[in-house]
Coordinates of C-alpha atoms in Angstrom, one line a residue:
X1 CA -2.5 -6.4 -10.9
X2 CA -2.5 -6.2 -7.1
X3 CA -5.8 -5.1 -5.7
X4 CA -5.9 -2.9 -2.6
X5 CA -3.8 -2.2 0.4
X6 CA -3.7 -5.2 2.6
X7 CA -3.4 -5.2 6.4
X8 CA -3.0 -8.7 7.8
X9 CA -3.2 -10.5 11.0
X10 CA -1.6 -13.8 11.7
X11 CA -2.8 -16.8 13.8
X12 CA -0.8 -19.3 15.7
X13 CA 2.6 -17.6 16.4
X14 CA 5.5 -19.9 17.2
X15 CA 7.0 -19.5 20.7
X16 CA 10.7 -19.1 20.8
X17 CA 12.4 -19.4 24.2
X18 CA 15.6 -17.5 24.6
X19 CA 17.8 -17.7 27.7
X20 CA 19.8 -14.6 28.5
X21 CA 22.6 -14.1 30.9
X22 CA 22.3 -10.5 32.1
X23 CA 25.0 -8.4 33.7
X24 CA 23.2 -7.2 36.7
X25 CA 20.6 -4.9 35.0
X26 CA 17.9 -6.9 36.7
X27 CA 17.8 -8.4 40.2
X28 CA 16.7 -12.0 40.2
X29 CA 17.2 -14.9 42.5
X30 CA 20.3 -17.0 42.1
X31 CA 19.9 -20.3 40.3
X32 CA 22.0 -22.1 43.0
X33 CA 24.3 -21.2 45.8
X34 CA 27.7 -19.9 45.0
X35 CA 30.5 -22.5 45.3
X36 CA 33.1 -22.0 48.1
X37 CA 35.7 -19.4 47.3
X38 CA 33.7 -17.7 44.6
X39 CA 33.4 -14.4 46.5
X40 CA 29.6 -14.4 46.4
X41 CA 29.4 -14.7 42.6
X42 CA 26.3 -16.5 41.3
X43 CA 24.7 -17.4 38.0
X44 CA 21.4 -15.9 36.9
X45 CA 19.1 -16.1 34.0
X46 CA 16.0 -14.5 32.5
X47 CA 13.6 -16.4 30.4
X48 CA 12.1 -14.2 27.7
X49 CA 9.1 -15.4 25.6
X50 CA 9.3 -14.4 22.0
X51 CA 6.8 -14.6 19.1
X52 CA 8.1 -14.9 15.6
X53 CA 6.0 -14.4 12.5
X54 CA 6.8 -14.4 8.7
X55 CA 6.0 -11.3 6.7
X56 CA 6.3 -10.4 3.1
X57 CA 6.5 -6.7 2.3
X58 CA 6.2 -5.8 -1.4
X59 CA 5.8 -2.8 -3.6
X60 CA 3.0 -2.3 -6.2
X61 CA 4.9 -4.6 -8.7
X62 CA 5.2 -7.5 -6.2
X63 CA 8.9 -6.8 -5.6
X64 CA 10.1 -7.4 -2.1
X65 CA 11.0 -4.1 -0.3
X66 CA 14.5 -4.8 1.1
X67 CA 16.5 -3.1 3.7
X68 CA 13.8 -2.5 6.3
X69 CA 14.4 -2.4 10.0
X70 CA 12.2 -2.4 13.1
X71 CA 11.9 1.4 12.8
X72 CA 10.1 1.0 9.5
X73 CA 7.2 -1.0 10.8
X74 CA 4.3 -0.2 13.1
X75 CA 2.7 -3.0 15.1
X76 CA -0.5 -2.2 16.9
X77 CA -3.1 -3.9 19.0
X78 CA -6.1 -1.5 19.1
X79 CA -4.5 1.9 19.7
X80 CA -1.5 0.6 21.5
X81 CA 1.8 0.2 19.6
X82 CA 3.8 -2.9 20.3
X83 CA 7.6 -2.7 20.4
X84 CA 9.5 -4.8 17.8
X85 CA 12.3 -7.0 19.2
X86 CA 13.8 -7.7 15.8
X87 CA 13.1 -7.7 12.0
X88 CA 15.3 -10.0 9.9
X89 CA 15.4 -10.7 6.1
X90 CA 15.5 -14.3 4.8
X91 CA 16.3 -14.8 1.1
X92 CA 14.4 -17.5 -0.8
X93 CA 14.3 -18.7 -4.4
X94 CA 16.8 -18.6 -7.3
X95 CA 16.3 -14.9 -7.9
X96 CA 17.1 -15.4 -11.6
X97 CA 14.2 -13.4 -13.0
X98 CA 14.6 -9.7 -13.8
X99 CA 12.7 -7.3 -11.6
X100 CA 9.2 -6.2 -12.5
X101 CA 8.9 -2.5 -13.1
X102 CA 6.6 -0.9 -10.6
X103 CA 7.2 2.8 -11.0
X104 CA 8.6 3.0 -7.5
X105 CA 12.3 3.5 -6.7
X106 CA 14.3 0.4 -6.1
X107 CA 15.2 -0.4 -2.6
X108 CA 18.6 -1.3 -1.2
X109 CA 20.5 -4.0 -3.1
X110 CA 20.6 -7.5 -1.8
X111 CA 24.3 -7.1 -0.8
X112 CA 23.3 -4.3 1.5
X113 CA 20.8 -6.3 3.5
X114 CA 21.8 -8.7 6.3
X115 CA 20.2 -12.2 6.0
X116 CA 19.5 -14.9 8.5
X117 CA 19.4 -18.6 7.6
X118 CA 16.2 -20.2 6.4
X119 CA 14.6 -22.5 9.0
X120 CA 15.7 -25.7 7.1
X121 CA 17.6 -24.9 3.9
X122 CA 18.3 -28.6 3.3
X123 CA 14.6 -29.3 2.9
X124 CA 13.5 -26.1 1.2
X125 CA 9.9 -24.9 0.9
X126 CA 6.7 -26.9 0.5
X127 CA 4.7 -25.5 -2.4
X128 CA 1.4 -26.7 -3.7
X129 CA 0.2 -25.8 -7.2
X130 CA -3.6 -25.8 -7.2
X131 CA -5.0 -25.9 -10.8
X132 CA -8.7 -24.9 -11.1
X133 CA -9.3 -26.6 -14.5
X134 CA -12.2 -25.8 -16.8
X135 CA -12.7 -26.3 -20.5
X136 CA -14.7 -23.1 -20.9
X137 CA -12.9 -21.1 -23.6
X138 CA -12.3 -18.1 -21.4
X139 CA -10.7 -20.3 -18.8
X140 CA -8.7 -23.0 -20.6
X141 CA -7.3 -20.3 -22.9
X142 CA -6.0 -18.5 -19.9
X143 CA -4.4 -21.6 -18.5
X144 CA -2.7 -22.3 -21.8
X145 CA -1.6 -18.7 -22.2
X146 CA 0.0 -18.7 -18.8
X147 CA 1.6 -22.2 -19.3
X148 CA 5.1 -21.1 -20.4
X149 CA 5.2 -18.5 -17.6
X150 CA 4.1 -21.0 -15.1
X151 CA 7.2 -23.0 -16.1
X152 CA 9.3 -19.9 -15.6
X153 CA 7.8 -19.2 -12.2
X154 CA 8.5 -22.8 -11.0
X155 CA 12.0 -22.5 -12.4
X156 CA 12.6 -19.6 -10.1
X157 CA 12.2 -21.8 -7.0
X158 CA 15.2 -23.2 -5.2
X159 CA 16.4 -26.7 -6.1
X160 CA 15.6 -27.8 -2.6
X161 CA 12.0 -26.7 -2.7
X162 CA 9.4 -29.4 -3.2
X163 CA 6.3 -29.0 -5.2
X164 CA 3.0 -30.9 -5.2
X165 CA 0.3 -30.6 -7.8
X166 CA -3.5 -30.9 -7.3
X167 CA -6.4 -29.8 -9.3
X168 CA -10.2 -29.4 -9.2
X169 CA -12.5 -29.9 -12.1
X170 CA -15.3 -32.4 -11.4
X171 CA -13.6 -33.2 -8.1
X172 CA -10.3 -32.9 -6.3
X173 CA -7.4 -34.7 -7.8
X174 CA -3.8 -35.3 -6.7
X175 CA -1.3 -35.4 -9.6
X176 CA 2.1 -35.3 -7.8
X177 CA 3.4 -35.5 -4.3
X178 CA 6.0 -33.1 -3.0
X179 CA 9.0 -33.4 -5.4
X180 CA 12.0 -31.3 -6.4
X181 CA 11.9 -32.8 -10.0
X182 CA 11.0 -29.7 -12.0
X183 CA 10.4 -31.8 -15.2
X184 CA 7.9 -34.0 -13.5
X185 CA 6.2 -30.9 -11.9
X186 CA 5.8 -29.2 -15.3
X187 CA 4.2 -32.4 -16.7
X188 CA 1.9 -32.8 -13.7
X189 CA 0.7 -29.2 -14.1
X190 CA 0.0 -29.8 -17.8
X191 CA -2.0 -33.0 -17.0
X192 CA -4.0 -31.1 -14.4
X193 CA -5.0 -28.4 -16.8
X194 CA -6.4 -30.8 -19.4
X195 CA -8.7 -33.2 -17.5
X196 CA -6.2 -36.1 -17.9
X197 CA -6.8 -39.5 -16.5
X198 CA -5.9 -39.8 -12.8
X199 CA -3.1 -42.2 -11.8
X200 CA -2.2 -43.4 -8.3
X201 CA 0.3 -41.2 -6.4
X202 CA 2.6 -42.9 -3.9
X203 CA 3.9 -41.2 -0.8
X204 CA 7.4 -40.0 -1.6
X205 CA 8.8 -38.9 1.7
X206 CA 8.0 -38.4 5.4
X207 CA 6.8 -34.9 4.5
X208 CA 4.2 -36.3 2.0
X209 CA 1.0 -34.7 0.9
X210 CA -0.1 -38.1 -0.6
X211 CA 0.2 -39.7 2.8
X212 CA -2.5 -37.4 4.2
X213 CA -4.5 -36.9 1.1
X214 CA -8.3 -37.7 1.7
X215 CA -9.0 -39.7 -1.5
X216 CA -12.6 -40.6 -0.6
X217 CA -13.6 -37.1 0.4
X218 CA -11.7 -35.7 -2.7
X219 CA -13.9 -37.8 -5.0
X220 CA -17.0 -36.2 -3.4
X221 CA -15.7 -32.6 -3.4
X222 CA -18.2 -30.6 -5.4
X223 CA -16.7 -27.1 -5.3
X224 CA -13.2 -25.6 -5.5
X225 CA -13.7 -24.2 -2.0
X226 CA -14.3 -27.7 -0.6
X227 CA -11.3 -28.9 -2.5
X228 CA -9.1 -26.1 -1.0
X229 CA -10.3 -27.1 2.5
X230 CA -9.3 -30.8 1.9
X231 CA -5.9 -29.8 0.6
X232 CA -5.3 -27.5 3.6
X233 CA -6.3 -30.2 6.0
X234 CA -3.8 -32.5 4.4
X235 CA -1.1 -29.8 4.5
X236 CA -1.8 -29.2 8.2
X237 CA -0.3 -32.5 9.1
X238 CA 3.1 -31.3 7.8
X239 CA 5.4 -29.0 9.7
X240 CA 6.3 -25.4 8.8
X241 CA 5.0 -22.8 6.4
X242 CA 3.4 -23.7 3.1
X243 CA 2.9 -21.8 -0.1
X244 CA -0.2 -22.4 -2.4
X245 CA 0.0 -21.1 -6.0
X246 CA -3.6 -21.0 -7.2
X247 CA -4.0 -21.1 -11.0
X248 CA -7.7 -20.5 -11.1
X249 CA -10.7 -18.6 -12.5
X250 CA -13.0 -17.9 -9.6
X251 CA -14.4 -18.6 -6.2
X252 CA -17.9 -17.8 -5.0
X253 CA -21.2 -17.8 -6.8
X254 CA -22.8 -15.2 -9.0
X255 CA -26.5 -14.4 -8.4
X256 CA -28.2 -12.2 -11.0
X257 CA -30.2 -10.5 -8.2
X258 CA -27.7 -10.2 -5.4
X259 CA -24.4 -10.3 -7.2
X260 CA -21.4 -12.4 -6.0
X261 CA -21.5 -14.1 -2.7
X262 CA -19.2 -16.6 -1.0
X263 CA -20.5 -20.2 -0.7
X264 CA -20.9 -21.9 2.7
X265 CA -17.7 -23.9 1.9
X266 CA -15.6 -20.7 1.7
X267 CA -15.2 -19.9 5.4
X268 CA -14.1 -23.5 6.3
X269 CA -11.6 -23.4 3.5
X270 CA -10.0 -20.2 4.8
X271 CA -9.9 -21.4 8.4
X272 CA -8.2 -24.6 7.2
X273 CA -5.6 -22.7 5.2
X274 CA -4.9 -20.5 8.1
X275 CA -4.5 -23.5 10.5
X276 CA -2.1 -25.1 7.9
X277 CA 0.0 -22.0 7.9
X278 CA -0.5 -21.7 4.1
X279 CA -0.4 -18.5 2.1
X280 CA -2.4 -18.5 -1.1
X281 CA -1.0 -16.6 -4.1
X282 CA -3.5 -16.4 -7.0
X283 CA -2.8 -16.2 -10.7
X284 CA -6.2 -15.4 -12.2
X285 CA -6.4 -17.2 -15.6
X286 CA -9.7 -15.7 -16.7
X287 CA -9.5 -14.1 -20.2
X288 CA -11.1 -10.8 -19.1
X289 CA -9.9 -7.6 -17.6
X290 CA -12.5 -7.9 -14.8
X291 CA -15.0 -10.5 -13.8
X292 CA -17.4 -11.2 -10.9
X293 CA -15.7 -14.3 -9.4
X294 CA -12.4 -12.5 -9.0
X295 CA -13.8 -11.3 -5.7
X296 CA -13.5 -14.8 -4.2
X297 CA -9.9 -15.1 -5.5
X298 CA -8.9 -11.8 -4.0
X299 CA -10.6 -12.7 -0.7
X300 CA -8.8 -16.0 -0.2
X301 CA -5.5 -14.4 -1.0
X302 CA -6.2 -11.5 1.5
X303 CA -7.4 -13.9 4.2
X304 CA -4.2 -16.0 4.1
X305 CA -1.6 -13.3 3.7
X306 CA -1.1 -13.9 0.0
X307 CA -1.6 -11.8 -3.2
X308 CA -3.9 -11.8 -6.2
X309 CA -2.6 -11.2 -9.8
X310 CA -4.6 -10.9 -13.0
X311 CA -2.8 -12.6 -16.0
X312 CA -5.1 -11.6 -18.8
X313 CA -3.1 -8.7 -20.3
X314 CA 0.4 -9.4 -19.1
X315 CA 0.8 -13.0 -18.0
X316 CA 4.6 -12.8 -18.0
X317 CA 4.6 -9.8 -15.8
X318 CA 2.2 -11.4 -13.4
X319 CA 4.2 -14.6 -13.1
X320 CA 7.4 -12.7 -12.7
X321 CA 5.9 -10.5 -10.0
X322 CA 4.8 -13.6 -8.1
X323 CA 8.3 -15.1 -8.5
X324 CA 9.8 -11.9 -6.9
X325 CA 7.2 -11.9 -4.2
X326 CA 8.2 -15.4 -3.2
X327 CA 12.0 -14.6 -3.3
X328 CA 12.2 -13.6 0.3
X329 CA 10.5 -12.7 3.5
X330 CA 11.0 -11.0 6.9
X331 CA 10.9 -12.6 10.3
X332 CA 9.2 -10.3 12.8
X333 CA 10.0 -10.9 16.5
X334 CA 7.7 -9.6 19.2
X335 CA 7.7 -10.0 23.0
X336 CA 5.1 -12.5 24.1
X337 CA 4.8 -10.9 27.5
X338 CA 3.8 -7.6 26.0
X339 CA 1.2 -9.3 23.7
X340 CA -0.2 -11.2 26.7
X341 CA -1.2 -7.9 28.3
X342 CA -3.3 -7.0 25.3
X343 CA -6.4 -8.4 23.7
X344 CA -7.3 -8.1 20.0
X345 CA -6.1 -8.3 16.5
X346 CA -2.5 -7.4 15.7
X347 CA -2.1 -4.9 12.8
X348 CA 1.1 -4.5 11.0
X349 CA 1.9 -1.7 8.5
X350 CA 4.7 0.5 7.2
X351 CA 5.4 3.8 8.9
X352 CA 6.4 6.1 6.1
X353 CA 7.1 3.9 3.0
X354 CA 4.6 2.9 0.3
X355 CA 4.0 -0.9 0.2
X356 CA 1.9 -3.8 1.3
X357 CA 2.6 -5.9 4.4
X358 CA 1.5 -9.6 3.9
X359 CA 0.9 -11.9 6.8
X360 CA -1.6 -14.3 8.1
X361 CA -4.3 -13.3 10.6
X362 CA -2.8 -12.8 14.0
X363 CA -4.2 -12.0 17.4
X364 CA -2.8 -11.8 20.9
X365 CA -4.4 -15.0 22.3

């Protein structure tokens, strides 16, 4: 189940400098004097600052909405609309799972949509599976119920994607560094669910979670929120975008008098995840249709540009919906000069289609 319409804003856009050679539409000073005999010809250039951001745009079933162009999105700062320079689709994942029925009409087929190359297809994505382990019957039963579909979800990743596995029970534990070995990843997730004995993890590559993992602080981590913060800080040392698949049962604390509230560790965890450019996608393993601590799970997904799925009734549908959500994204390109004239949060939504735009918090500063 996807809860709510989500409007996102994204921090820390990447600057992309593009050098254009105009044909006289703009008058600019020559770069250098024309050589003799060139009849006054001269070279000229304009430097345009662009901001690029990654978006996922999905329907109610978590399926990516394909075939969108700049005219389908509205980008605003306050009441002012910001022009879109470009919107390009990037395909990810194996795409082997059947679509999840959503009740909405299917969008354009993949062959109808132009694609651009992934930033580094040779390396693939960095994915962290975070297991919130607990032997309480309503929680461990959910983890075990989801287990075969978790394997299916991980199997839908590209062979070049690398997956690390961490968990929190009594403290934060690292079970596997980033690896493309799917068999080892499945085994690591199983160990994480069942309070297995920890074993040392050796850094496997230059892009290594183990190399930055704070082992001393991890042993002292007393809450899942603190554990998330530590994992995010370790990921922040690595380049590019990251994906966190959170197999958990709750964040926050329930008070009989005041209801659910977020702990003091929640805000630092969210800020650390945003700084690490990590989107959190939650598979709620609790064996209940609704529960109080789902609020925290929904909140961390919303704050990082991810999504929340309940797995109680239809774990297979939830896992497949997430697989499809992760199968591709859009690259949104904006003019940095236009953004520099404004001050505030950037809001991105669809103009006339039904769907949810997922992105990290983003402002003009």
